[in-house]
XYZ file of C-alpha atoms in Angstrom:
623
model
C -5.017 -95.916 -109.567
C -7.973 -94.012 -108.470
C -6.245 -93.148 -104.910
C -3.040 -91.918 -107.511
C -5.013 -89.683 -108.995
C -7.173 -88.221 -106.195
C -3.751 -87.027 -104.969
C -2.657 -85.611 -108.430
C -5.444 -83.740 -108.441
C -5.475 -82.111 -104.800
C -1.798 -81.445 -105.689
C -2.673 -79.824 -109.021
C -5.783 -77.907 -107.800
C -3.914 -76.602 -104.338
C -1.466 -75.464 -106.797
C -4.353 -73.388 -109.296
C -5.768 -72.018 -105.392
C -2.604 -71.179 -104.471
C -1.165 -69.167 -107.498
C -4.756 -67.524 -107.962
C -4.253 -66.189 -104.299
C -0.278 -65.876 -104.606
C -1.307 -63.140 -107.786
C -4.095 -61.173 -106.336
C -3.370 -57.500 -106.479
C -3.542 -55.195 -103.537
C -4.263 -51.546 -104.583
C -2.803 -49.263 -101.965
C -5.448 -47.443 -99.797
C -5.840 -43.199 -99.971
C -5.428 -41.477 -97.560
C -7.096 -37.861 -97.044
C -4.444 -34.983 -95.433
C -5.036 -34.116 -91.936
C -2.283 -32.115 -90.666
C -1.123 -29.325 -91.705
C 2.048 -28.624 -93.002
C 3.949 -26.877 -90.625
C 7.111 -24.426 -90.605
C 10.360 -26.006 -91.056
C 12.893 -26.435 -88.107
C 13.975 -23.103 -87.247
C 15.386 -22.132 -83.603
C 14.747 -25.667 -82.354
C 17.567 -26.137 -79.651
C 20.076 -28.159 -79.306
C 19.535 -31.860 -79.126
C 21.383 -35.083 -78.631
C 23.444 -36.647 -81.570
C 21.269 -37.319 -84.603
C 18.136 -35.961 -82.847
C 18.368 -32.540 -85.192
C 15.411 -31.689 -87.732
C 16.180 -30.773 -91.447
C 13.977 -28.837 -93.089
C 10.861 -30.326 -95.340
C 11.990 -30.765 -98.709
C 10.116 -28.721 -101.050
C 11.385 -25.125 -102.478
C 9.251 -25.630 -105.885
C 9.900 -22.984 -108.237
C 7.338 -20.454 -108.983
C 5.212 -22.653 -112.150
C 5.639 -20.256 -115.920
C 2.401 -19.517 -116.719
C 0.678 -22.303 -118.874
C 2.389 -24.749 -117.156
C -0.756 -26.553 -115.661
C -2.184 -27.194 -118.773
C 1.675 -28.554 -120.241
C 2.183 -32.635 -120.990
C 4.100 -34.502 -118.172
C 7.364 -34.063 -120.756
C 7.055 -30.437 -121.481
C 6.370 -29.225 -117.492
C 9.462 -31.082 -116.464
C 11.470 -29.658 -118.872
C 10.191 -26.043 -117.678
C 11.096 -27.500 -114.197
C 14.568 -28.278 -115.440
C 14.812 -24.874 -116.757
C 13.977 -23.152 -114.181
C 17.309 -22.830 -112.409
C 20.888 -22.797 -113.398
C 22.603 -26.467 -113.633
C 25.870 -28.173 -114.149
C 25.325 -30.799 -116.213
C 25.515 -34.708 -115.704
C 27.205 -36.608 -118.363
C 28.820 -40.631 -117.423
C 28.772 -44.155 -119.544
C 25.741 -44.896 -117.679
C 23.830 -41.859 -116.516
C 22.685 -38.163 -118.070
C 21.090 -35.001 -116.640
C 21.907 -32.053 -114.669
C 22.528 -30.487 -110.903
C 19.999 -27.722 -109.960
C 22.344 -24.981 -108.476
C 19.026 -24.204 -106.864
C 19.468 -25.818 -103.602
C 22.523 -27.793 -104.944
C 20.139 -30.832 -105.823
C 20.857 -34.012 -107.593
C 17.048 -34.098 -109.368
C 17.967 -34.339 -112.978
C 19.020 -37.973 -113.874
C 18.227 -40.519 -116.429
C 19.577 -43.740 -117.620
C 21.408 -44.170 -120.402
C 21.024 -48.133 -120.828
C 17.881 -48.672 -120.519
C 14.739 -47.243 -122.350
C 11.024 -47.277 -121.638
C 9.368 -49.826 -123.925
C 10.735 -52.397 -126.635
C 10.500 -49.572 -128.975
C 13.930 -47.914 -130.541
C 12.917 -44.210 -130.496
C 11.729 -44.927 -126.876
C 12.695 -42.540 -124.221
C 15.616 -43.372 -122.119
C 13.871 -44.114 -118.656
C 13.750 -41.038 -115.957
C 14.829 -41.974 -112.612
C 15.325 -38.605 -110.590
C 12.866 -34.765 -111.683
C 12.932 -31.624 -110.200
C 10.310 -30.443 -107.753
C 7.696 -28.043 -110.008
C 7.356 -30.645 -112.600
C 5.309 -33.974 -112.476
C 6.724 -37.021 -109.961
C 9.284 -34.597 -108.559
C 11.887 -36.964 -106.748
C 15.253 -35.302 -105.625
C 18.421 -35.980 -103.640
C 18.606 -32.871 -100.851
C 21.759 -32.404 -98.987
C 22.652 -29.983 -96.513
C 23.284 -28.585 -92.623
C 21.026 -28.386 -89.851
C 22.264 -25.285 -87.630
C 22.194 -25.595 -83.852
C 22.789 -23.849 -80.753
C 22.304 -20.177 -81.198
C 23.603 -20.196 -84.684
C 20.235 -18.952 -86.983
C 18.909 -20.985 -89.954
C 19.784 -18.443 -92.333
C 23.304 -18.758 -91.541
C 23.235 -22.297 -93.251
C 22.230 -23.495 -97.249
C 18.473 -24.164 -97.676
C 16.658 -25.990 -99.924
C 16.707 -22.778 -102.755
C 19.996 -21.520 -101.737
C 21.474 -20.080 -105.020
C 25.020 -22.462 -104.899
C 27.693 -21.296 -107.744
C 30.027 -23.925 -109.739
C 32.927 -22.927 -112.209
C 32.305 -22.149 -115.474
C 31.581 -24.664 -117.974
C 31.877 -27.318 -115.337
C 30.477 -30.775 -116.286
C 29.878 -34.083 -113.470
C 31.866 -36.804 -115.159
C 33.453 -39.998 -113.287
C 36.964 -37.926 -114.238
C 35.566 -34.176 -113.182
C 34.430 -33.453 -109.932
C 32.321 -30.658 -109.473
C 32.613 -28.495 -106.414
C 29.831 -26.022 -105.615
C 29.959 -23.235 -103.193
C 27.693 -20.824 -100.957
C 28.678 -17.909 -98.672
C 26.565 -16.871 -95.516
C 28.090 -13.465 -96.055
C 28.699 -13.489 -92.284
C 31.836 -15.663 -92.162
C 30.739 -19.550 -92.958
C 31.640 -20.392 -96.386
C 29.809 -23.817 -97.759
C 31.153 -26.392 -100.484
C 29.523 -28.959 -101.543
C 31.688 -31.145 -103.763
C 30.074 -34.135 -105.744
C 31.633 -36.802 -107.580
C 30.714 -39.425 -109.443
C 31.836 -43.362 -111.007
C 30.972 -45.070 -113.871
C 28.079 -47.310 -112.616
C 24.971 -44.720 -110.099
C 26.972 -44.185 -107.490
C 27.463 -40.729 -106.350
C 29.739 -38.939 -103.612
C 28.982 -36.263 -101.504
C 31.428 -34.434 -99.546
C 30.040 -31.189 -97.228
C 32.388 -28.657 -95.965
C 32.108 -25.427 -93.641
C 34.815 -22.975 -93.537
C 34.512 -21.146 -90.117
C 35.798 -17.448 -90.826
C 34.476 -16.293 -87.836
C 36.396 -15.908 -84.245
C 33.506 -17.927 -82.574
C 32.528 -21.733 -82.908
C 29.841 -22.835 -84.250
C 27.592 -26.279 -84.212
C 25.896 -27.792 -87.090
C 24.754 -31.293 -88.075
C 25.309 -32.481 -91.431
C 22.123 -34.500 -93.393
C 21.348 -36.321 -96.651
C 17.370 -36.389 -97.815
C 15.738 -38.195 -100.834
C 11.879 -36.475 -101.173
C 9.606 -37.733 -103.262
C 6.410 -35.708 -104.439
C 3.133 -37.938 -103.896
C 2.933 -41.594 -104.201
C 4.178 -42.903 -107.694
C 2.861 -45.227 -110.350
C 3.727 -48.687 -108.871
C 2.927 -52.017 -110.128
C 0.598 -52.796 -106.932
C 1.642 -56.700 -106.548
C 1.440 -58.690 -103.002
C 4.501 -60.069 -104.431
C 6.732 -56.967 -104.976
C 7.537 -54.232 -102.415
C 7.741 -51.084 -103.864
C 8.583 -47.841 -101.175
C 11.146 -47.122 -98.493
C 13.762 -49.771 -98.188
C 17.146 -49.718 -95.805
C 19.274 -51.315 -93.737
C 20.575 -50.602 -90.473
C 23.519 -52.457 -88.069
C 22.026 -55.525 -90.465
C 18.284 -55.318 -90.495
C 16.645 -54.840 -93.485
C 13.565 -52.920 -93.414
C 10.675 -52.167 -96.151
C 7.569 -50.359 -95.882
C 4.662 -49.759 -98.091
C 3.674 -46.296 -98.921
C 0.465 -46.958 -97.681
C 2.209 -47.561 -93.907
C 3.887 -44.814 -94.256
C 0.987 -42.393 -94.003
C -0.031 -44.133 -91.047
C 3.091 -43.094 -88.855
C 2.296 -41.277 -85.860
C 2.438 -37.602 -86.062
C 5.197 -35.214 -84.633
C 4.517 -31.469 -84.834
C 8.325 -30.746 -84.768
C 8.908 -32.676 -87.584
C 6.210 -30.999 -89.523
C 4.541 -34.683 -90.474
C 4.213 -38.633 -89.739
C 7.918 -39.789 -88.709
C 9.639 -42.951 -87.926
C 13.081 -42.907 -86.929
C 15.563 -46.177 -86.130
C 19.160 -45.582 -85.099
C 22.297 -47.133 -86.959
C 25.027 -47.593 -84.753
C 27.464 -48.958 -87.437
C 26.048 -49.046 -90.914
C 22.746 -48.528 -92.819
C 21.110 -46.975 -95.952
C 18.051 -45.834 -96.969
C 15.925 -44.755 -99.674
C 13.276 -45.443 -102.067
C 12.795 -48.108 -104.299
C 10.492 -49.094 -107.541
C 10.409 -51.971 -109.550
C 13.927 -51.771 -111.261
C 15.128 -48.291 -110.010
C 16.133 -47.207 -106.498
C 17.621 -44.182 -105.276
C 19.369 -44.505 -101.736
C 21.677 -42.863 -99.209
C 24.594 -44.463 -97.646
C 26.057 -42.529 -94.992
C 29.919 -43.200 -94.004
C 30.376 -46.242 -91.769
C 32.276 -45.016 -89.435
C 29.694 -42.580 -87.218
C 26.291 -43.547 -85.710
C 23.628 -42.154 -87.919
C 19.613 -41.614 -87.370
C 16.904 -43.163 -90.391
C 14.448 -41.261 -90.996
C 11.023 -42.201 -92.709
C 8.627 -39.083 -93.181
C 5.322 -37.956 -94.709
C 4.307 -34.628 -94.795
C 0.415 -34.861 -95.340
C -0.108 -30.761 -96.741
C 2.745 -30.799 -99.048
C 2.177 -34.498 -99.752
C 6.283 -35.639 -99.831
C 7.610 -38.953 -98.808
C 10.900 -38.552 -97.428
C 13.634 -40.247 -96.190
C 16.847 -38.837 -94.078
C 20.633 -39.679 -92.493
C 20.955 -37.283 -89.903
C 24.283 -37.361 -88.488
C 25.575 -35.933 -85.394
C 26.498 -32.411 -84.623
C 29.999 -31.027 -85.103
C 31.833 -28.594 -83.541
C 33.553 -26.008 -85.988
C 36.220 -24.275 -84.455
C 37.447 -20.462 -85.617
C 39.730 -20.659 -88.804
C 38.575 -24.570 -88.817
C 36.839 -26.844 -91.903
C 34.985 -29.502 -91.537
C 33.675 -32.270 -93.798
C 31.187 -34.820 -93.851
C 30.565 -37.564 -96.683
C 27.729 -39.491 -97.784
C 27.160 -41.103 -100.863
C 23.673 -41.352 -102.909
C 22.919 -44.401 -105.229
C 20.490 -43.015 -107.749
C 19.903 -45.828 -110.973
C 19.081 -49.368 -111.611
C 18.646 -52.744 -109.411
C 21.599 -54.884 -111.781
C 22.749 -57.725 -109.329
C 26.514 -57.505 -110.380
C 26.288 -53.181 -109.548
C 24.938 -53.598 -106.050
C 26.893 -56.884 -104.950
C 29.903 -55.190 -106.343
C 29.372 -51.631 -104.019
C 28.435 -53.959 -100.848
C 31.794 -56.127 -101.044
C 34.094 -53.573 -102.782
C 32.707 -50.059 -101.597
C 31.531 -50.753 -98.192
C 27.352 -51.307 -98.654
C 26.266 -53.952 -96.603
C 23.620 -56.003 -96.990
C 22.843 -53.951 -100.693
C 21.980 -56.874 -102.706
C 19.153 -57.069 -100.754
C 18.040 -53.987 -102.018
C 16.265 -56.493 -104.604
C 13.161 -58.132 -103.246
C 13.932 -61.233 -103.514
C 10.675 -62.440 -100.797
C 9.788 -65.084 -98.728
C 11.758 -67.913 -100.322
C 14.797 -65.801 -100.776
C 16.826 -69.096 -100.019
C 15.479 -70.190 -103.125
C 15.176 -66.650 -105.423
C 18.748 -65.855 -104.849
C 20.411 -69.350 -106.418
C 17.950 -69.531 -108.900
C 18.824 -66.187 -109.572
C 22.542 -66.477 -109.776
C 22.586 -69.494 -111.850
C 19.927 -67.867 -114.737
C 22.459 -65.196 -114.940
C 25.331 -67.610 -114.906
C 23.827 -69.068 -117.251
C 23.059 -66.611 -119.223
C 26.313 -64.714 -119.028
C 27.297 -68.089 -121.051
C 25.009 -68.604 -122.894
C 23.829 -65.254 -124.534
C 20.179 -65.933 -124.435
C 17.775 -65.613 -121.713
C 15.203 -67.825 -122.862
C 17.387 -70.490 -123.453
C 19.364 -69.672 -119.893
C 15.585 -70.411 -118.570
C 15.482 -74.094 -120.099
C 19.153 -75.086 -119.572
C 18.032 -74.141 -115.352
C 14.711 -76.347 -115.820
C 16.816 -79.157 -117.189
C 18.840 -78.054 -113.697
C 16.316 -78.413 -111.130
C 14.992 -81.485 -113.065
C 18.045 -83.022 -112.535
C 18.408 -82.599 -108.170
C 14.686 -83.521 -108.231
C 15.479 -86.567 -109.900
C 15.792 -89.221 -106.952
C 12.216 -88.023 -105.643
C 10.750 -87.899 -109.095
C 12.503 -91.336 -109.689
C 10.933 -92.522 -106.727
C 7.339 -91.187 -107.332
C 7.696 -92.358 -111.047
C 8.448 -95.878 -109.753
C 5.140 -95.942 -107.903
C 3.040 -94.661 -110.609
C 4.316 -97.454 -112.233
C 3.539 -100.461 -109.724
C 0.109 -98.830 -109.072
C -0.683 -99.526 -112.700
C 0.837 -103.107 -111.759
C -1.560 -103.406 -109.189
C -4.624 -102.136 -111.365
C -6.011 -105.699 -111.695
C -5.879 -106.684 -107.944
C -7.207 -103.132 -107.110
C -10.514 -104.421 -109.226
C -11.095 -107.857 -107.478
C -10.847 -105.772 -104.276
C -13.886 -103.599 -105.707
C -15.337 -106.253 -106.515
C -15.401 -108.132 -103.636
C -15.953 -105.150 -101.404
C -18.777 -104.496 -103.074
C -20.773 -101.156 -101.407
C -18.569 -101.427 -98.162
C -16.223 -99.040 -98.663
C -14.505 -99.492 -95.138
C -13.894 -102.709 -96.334
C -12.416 -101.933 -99.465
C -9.855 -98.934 -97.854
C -8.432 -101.774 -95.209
C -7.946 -104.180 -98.522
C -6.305 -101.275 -100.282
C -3.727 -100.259 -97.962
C -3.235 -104.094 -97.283
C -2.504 -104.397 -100.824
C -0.057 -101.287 -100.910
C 1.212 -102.445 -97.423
C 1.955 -106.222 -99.136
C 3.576 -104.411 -102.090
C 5.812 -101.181 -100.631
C 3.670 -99.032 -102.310
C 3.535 -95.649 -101.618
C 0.534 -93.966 -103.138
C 0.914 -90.422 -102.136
C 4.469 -90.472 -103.671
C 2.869 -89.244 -107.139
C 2.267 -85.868 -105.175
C 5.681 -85.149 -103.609
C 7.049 -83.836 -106.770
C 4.183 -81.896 -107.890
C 4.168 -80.028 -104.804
C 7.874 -79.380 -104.586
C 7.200 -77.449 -107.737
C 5.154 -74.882 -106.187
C 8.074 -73.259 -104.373
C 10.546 -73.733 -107.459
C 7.606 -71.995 -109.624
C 6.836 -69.191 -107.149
C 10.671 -68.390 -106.653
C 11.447 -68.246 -110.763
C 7.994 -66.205 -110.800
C 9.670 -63.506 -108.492
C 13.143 -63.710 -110.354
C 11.835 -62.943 -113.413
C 8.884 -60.135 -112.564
C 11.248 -58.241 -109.880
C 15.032 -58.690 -111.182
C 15.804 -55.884 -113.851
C 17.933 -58.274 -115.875
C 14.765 -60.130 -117.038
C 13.793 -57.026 -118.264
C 13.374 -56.562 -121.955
C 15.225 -59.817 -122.206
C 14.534 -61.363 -125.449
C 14.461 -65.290 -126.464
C 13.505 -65.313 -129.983
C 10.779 -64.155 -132.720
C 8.480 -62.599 -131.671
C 9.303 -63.670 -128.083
C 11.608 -59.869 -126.843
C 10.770 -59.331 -123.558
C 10.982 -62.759 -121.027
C 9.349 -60.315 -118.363
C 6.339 -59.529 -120.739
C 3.103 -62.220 -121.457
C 3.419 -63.789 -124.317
C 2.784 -61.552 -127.634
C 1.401 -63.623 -130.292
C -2.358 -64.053 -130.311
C -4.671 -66.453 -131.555
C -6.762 -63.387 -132.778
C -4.464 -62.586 -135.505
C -3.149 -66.251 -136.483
C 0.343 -65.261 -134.142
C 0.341 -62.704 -136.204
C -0.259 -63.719 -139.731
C -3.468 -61.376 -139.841
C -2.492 -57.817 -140.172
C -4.265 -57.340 -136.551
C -2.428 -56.232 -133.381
C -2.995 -58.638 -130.437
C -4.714 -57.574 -127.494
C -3.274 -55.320 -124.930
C -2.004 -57.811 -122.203
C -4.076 -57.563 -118.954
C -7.307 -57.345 -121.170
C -10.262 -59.933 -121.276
C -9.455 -60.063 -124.872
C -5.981 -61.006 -124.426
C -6.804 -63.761 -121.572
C -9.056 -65.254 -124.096
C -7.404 -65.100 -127.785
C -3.941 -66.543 -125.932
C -0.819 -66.867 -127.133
C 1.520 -69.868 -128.379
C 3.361 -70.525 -125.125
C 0.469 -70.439 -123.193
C -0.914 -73.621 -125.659
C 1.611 -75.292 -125.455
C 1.683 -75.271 -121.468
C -1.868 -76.201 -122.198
C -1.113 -79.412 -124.897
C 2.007 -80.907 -122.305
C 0.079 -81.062 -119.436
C -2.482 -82.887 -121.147
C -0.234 -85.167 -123.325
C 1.526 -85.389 -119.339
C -1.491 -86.361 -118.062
C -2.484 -89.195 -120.989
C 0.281 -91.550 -119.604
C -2.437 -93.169 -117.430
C -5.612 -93.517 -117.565
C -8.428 -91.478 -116.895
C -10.029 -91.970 -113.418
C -12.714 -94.098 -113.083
C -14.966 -91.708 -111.278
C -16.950 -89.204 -113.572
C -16.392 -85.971 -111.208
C -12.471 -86.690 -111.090
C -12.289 -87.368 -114.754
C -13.275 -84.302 -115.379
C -11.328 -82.404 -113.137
C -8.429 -84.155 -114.519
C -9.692 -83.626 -118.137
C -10.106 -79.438 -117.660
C -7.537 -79.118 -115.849
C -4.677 -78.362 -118.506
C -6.771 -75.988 -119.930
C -7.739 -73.818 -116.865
C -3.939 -73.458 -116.071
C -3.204 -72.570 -120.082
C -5.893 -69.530 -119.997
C -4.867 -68.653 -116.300
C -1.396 -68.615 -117.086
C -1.717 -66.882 -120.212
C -1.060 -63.638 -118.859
C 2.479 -64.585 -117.119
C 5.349 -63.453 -118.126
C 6.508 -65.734 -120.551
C 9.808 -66.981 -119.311
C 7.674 -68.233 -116.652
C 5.849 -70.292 -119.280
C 8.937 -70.877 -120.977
C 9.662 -73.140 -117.394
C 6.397 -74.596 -116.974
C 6.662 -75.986 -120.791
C 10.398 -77.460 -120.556
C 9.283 -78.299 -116.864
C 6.235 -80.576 -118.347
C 8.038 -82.027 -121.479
C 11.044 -82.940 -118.899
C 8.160 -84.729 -116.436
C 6.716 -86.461 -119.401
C 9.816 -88.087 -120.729
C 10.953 -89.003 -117.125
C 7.565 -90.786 -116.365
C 7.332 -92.429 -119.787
C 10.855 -94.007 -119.449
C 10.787 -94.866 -115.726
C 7.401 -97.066 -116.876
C 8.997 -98.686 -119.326
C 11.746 -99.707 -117.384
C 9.593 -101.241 -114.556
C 7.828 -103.349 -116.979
C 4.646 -100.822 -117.060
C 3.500 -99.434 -120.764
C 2.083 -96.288 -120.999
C -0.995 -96.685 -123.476
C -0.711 -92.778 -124.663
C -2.460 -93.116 -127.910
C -5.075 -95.680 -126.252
C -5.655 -93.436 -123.613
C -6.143 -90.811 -125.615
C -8.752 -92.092 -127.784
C -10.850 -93.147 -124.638
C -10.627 -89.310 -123.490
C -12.014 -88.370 -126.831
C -14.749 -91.370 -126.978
C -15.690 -91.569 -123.329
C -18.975 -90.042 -123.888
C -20.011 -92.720 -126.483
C -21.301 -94.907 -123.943
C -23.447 -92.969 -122.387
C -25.236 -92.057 -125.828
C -25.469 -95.642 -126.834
C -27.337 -96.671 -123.671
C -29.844 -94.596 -125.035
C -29.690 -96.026 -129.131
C -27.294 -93.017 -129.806
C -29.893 -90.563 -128.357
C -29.273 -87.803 -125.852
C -30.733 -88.684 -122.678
C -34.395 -87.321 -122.012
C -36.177 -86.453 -118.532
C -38.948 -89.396 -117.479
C -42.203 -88.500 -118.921
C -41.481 -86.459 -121.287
């Protein structure tokens, strides 16, 4: 038995190391502006297809006076306000287009709010540039040849749109822009139900002489934004090209190498047949998605004076003959991460590979079924919380045969208990001795004692990959269970400050020492079925491992305190499943748990030790 549980232990505490290391946060590292920023591409010549320069995104409006000193809500309405818009209105999305530039940069979701709260704010996905976390769709032309850049829309061209237009999934709005030297511009943008928008560029040539532009798509984003900073969840540039997924940090971006003609740090990668790229958080992304029937150049950017991140689809130059119009498409995703929206656009509208838009991490061959089944499940069900124990009762049920298997030798390494004792015995203080008798005896008797560990350490995996489904997907989100219990996502919000809330106290802010101390009732009850778990055997007979064993339920109740509780919600179902299994398996091998026996020699194992000394505590020599 002692062999049993030295493995159940290195099992249990590998796991504690390895979710203590799995959860350490990684704040990304400043960096201090060294280049300058530099003029935007004017009169650069000619290139090869997709090697063109847009300009730097930028074209802030000139700040009302007062503005500095304005809350974040109040200086992005004045940036709202500060140009002429069309507004946004579908099932899912609200805002405006800035005529200024022709920007998407006003957008919020309908469906989804900031906190728990009812009067919360809807949450803001897209802002204008002039007002706090400015982040913008840009599209527009990159002139070449000897045409100038005047000749083509920048990024505060005054566009025009009919009167009283509105951008609904039924009303297309088309914007337009004249040179006033023979090119005329439209930009034309439509919209569906869900975040996906269209955009379709055109260029009237007027003129009697060709010209040569190259049509782009940007997303800019003004300095870095408030991101969760977890190893476990990439939040920054993420795209795809010919079937590569790429993401990078924020913090890598700055680190590009530096190319004067593209006025900051660049990387570029070239997408031969399709691609997208963009930004993403937490929940929200906003991407572009080029057509997929031309070659196409990525671009990642950072320009260090203006501080924007930036991320471009240049596409390749076209010819526009006299009394000819061309167009060129692209489409921008600009909302939230739901599983069913993205895998719907990749197999119906052409996005490949955008379900993986969602970082699903390392043990993505294990996130994404877990995944799909919890929403299955859920879809049936109606409750997340519940969705969470029906899958536990899941996985319990393929893990079965092992756990069967491991169960059985629990139980025959009680059976062997007695002749594990005359081995001791006879071995005396040679312990070489007594390791040959011992794997003699388990030899003799098909025992396996390492099995105990295999199922334990399957779980780490299983626990890691729910972890990630429930802190990254957005449909865990707000997700409620029951009570008190309204966001799966969220840690646990009872307290044992305030009685779970019978005291008229609010619990600690989550993330606080207070709140890893006064804990919640989840996080107790993880605590109480591990230990009732661990009471089907007896204690070990060494001192150091006994209590190792005996703290250990309560260093993973207080460590996982702070979890999102749907995680706990597992780990609790997970334990009570594992406790019934064991118990029963036992039985049927002829093996009785003593629960209540070995629970009372838990409680009374320090009696002993007092009574060797007439019920005293134990004093030093001499004294």
């Amino acid at each position: 038995m002692d062999d049993q549980n030295k493995n159940l232990i290195l099992a249990t505490v590998l796991s504690a190391v390895v979710l203590l290391v799995w959860f350490v946060l990684f704040p990304p590292e400043q960096q201090a502006p060294t280049v300058e920023e530099t003029a935007t591409s004017d009169g650069i010549p000619d290139r090869a297809p997709g090697a063109v320069t847009p300009p730097v995104a930028g074209g802030t409006p000139t700040a009302v006076p007062g503005a500095v000193t304005a809350t974040p809500a109040e200086s992005r309405a004045t940036a709202v306000a500060a140009s002429a818009r069309v507004p946004v209105d579908t099932p899912r999305l609200t805002g405006s287009i800035s005529l200024t530039g022709g920007r998407i940069d006003d957008i919020s979701l309908k469906d989804y709010r900031e906190t728990l709260d009812d009067d919360s704010p809807i949450v803001t996905l897209l802002s204008p540039a002039g007002g706090p976390q400015a982040f913008y769709a840009l599209h527009g032309w990159v002139p070449t040849g000897d045409l100038p850049s005047e000749a083509v829309p920048q990024a505060t061209t005054p566009w025009t749109a009919p009167d009283g237009a509105t951008l609904t999934p039924e009303t297309p709005v088309t914007l337009t822009w004249d040179n006033g030297a023979g090119l005329i511009f439209r930009r034309t943008i439509a919209v569906d139900d869900d975040y996906m928008f269209t955009v379709a560029q055109s260029v009237e040539n007027t003129t009697d002489a060709a010209v040569r532009l190259a049509p782009y798509g940007l997303i800019a984003r003004h300095g870095e934004p408030d991101t969760a900073n977890f190893f476990i969840l990439h939040e920054g540039v993420v795209g795809r090209a010919d079937g590569s997924l790429r993401e990078i940090d924020y913090d890598d971006i700055v680190e590009f190498d530096a190319d004067p003609l593209e006025a900051g740090r660049v990387e570029k990668t070239e997408a031969a047949e399709d691609g997208w790229i963009g930004f993403t958080d937490k929940y929200w992304m906003a991407t572009l998605i080029p057509s997929s029937d031309a070659p196409f150049t990525e671009v990642v950017k950072y320009v260090e004076g203006a501080d924007i991140y930036q991320t471009e689809t240049r596409l390749a130059p076209i010819d526009v003959a006299p009394g000819a119009t061309v167009t060129s498409e692209q489409r921008v995703f600009a909302g939230a991460k739901e599983w069913e929206v993205l895998r719907d656009y990749q197999n119906e509208a052409n996005v490949p590979g955008f379900v993986d838009a969602i970082d699903w991490g390392i043990f993505y061959f294990l996130t994404k079924p877990i995944f799909t089944a919890l929403h299955f499940l859920n879809g049936v069900i109606g409750n997340m919380g519940i969705a969470i124990i029906v899958l536990t009762f899941g996985i319990k049920a393929i893990l079965f045969p092992l756990a069967y298997k491991s169960y059985v030798s629990m139980a025959r390494m009680k059976e062997l208990q007695p002749e594990m004792e005359k081995l001791k015995e006879r071995a005396g203080d040679d312990r070489q001795k007594l390791q040959a008798g011992m794997m003699e005896l388990y030899k003799t008797n098909k025992v396996n004692p390492a099995a105990g560990c295999l199922p334990i350490l399957l779980q780490i995996p299983i626990f890691f990959s729910l972890y990630k489904v429930i802190f990254v997907t957005i449909e865990l989100r707000h997700a409620p269970f029951f009570g008190p219990f309204q966001d799966l996502s969220a840690p646990d919000p009872t307290s044992i400050m305030n009685l779970f809330g019978l005291l008229p106290y609010a619990a600690p802010e989550p993330g606080t020492v207070l709140a890893l101390v006064f804990i919640g009732i989840l996080p107790i009850l993880l605590g109480v079925s591990m230990w009732l778990q661990q009471r089907l055997n007896p204690a070990p007979t060494d001192a150091t491992q006994a209590m190792i064993f005996a703290w250990m339920p309560w260093v993973f109740m207080f460590m996982l305190g702070g979890f999102a509780s749907g995680l706990v919600v597992y780990w609790i179902t997970n334990n009570t499943i594992t406790f019934t299994q064991q118990y029963i398996i036992m039985r049927s091998h002829g093996a009785r748990p003593d629960l209540f026996g070995n629970i009372k020699t838990s409680v009374r194992r320090k009696k002993p030790a007092l009574a060797a000394n007439d019920g005293k505590a134990p004093t030093k020599k001499g004294k």
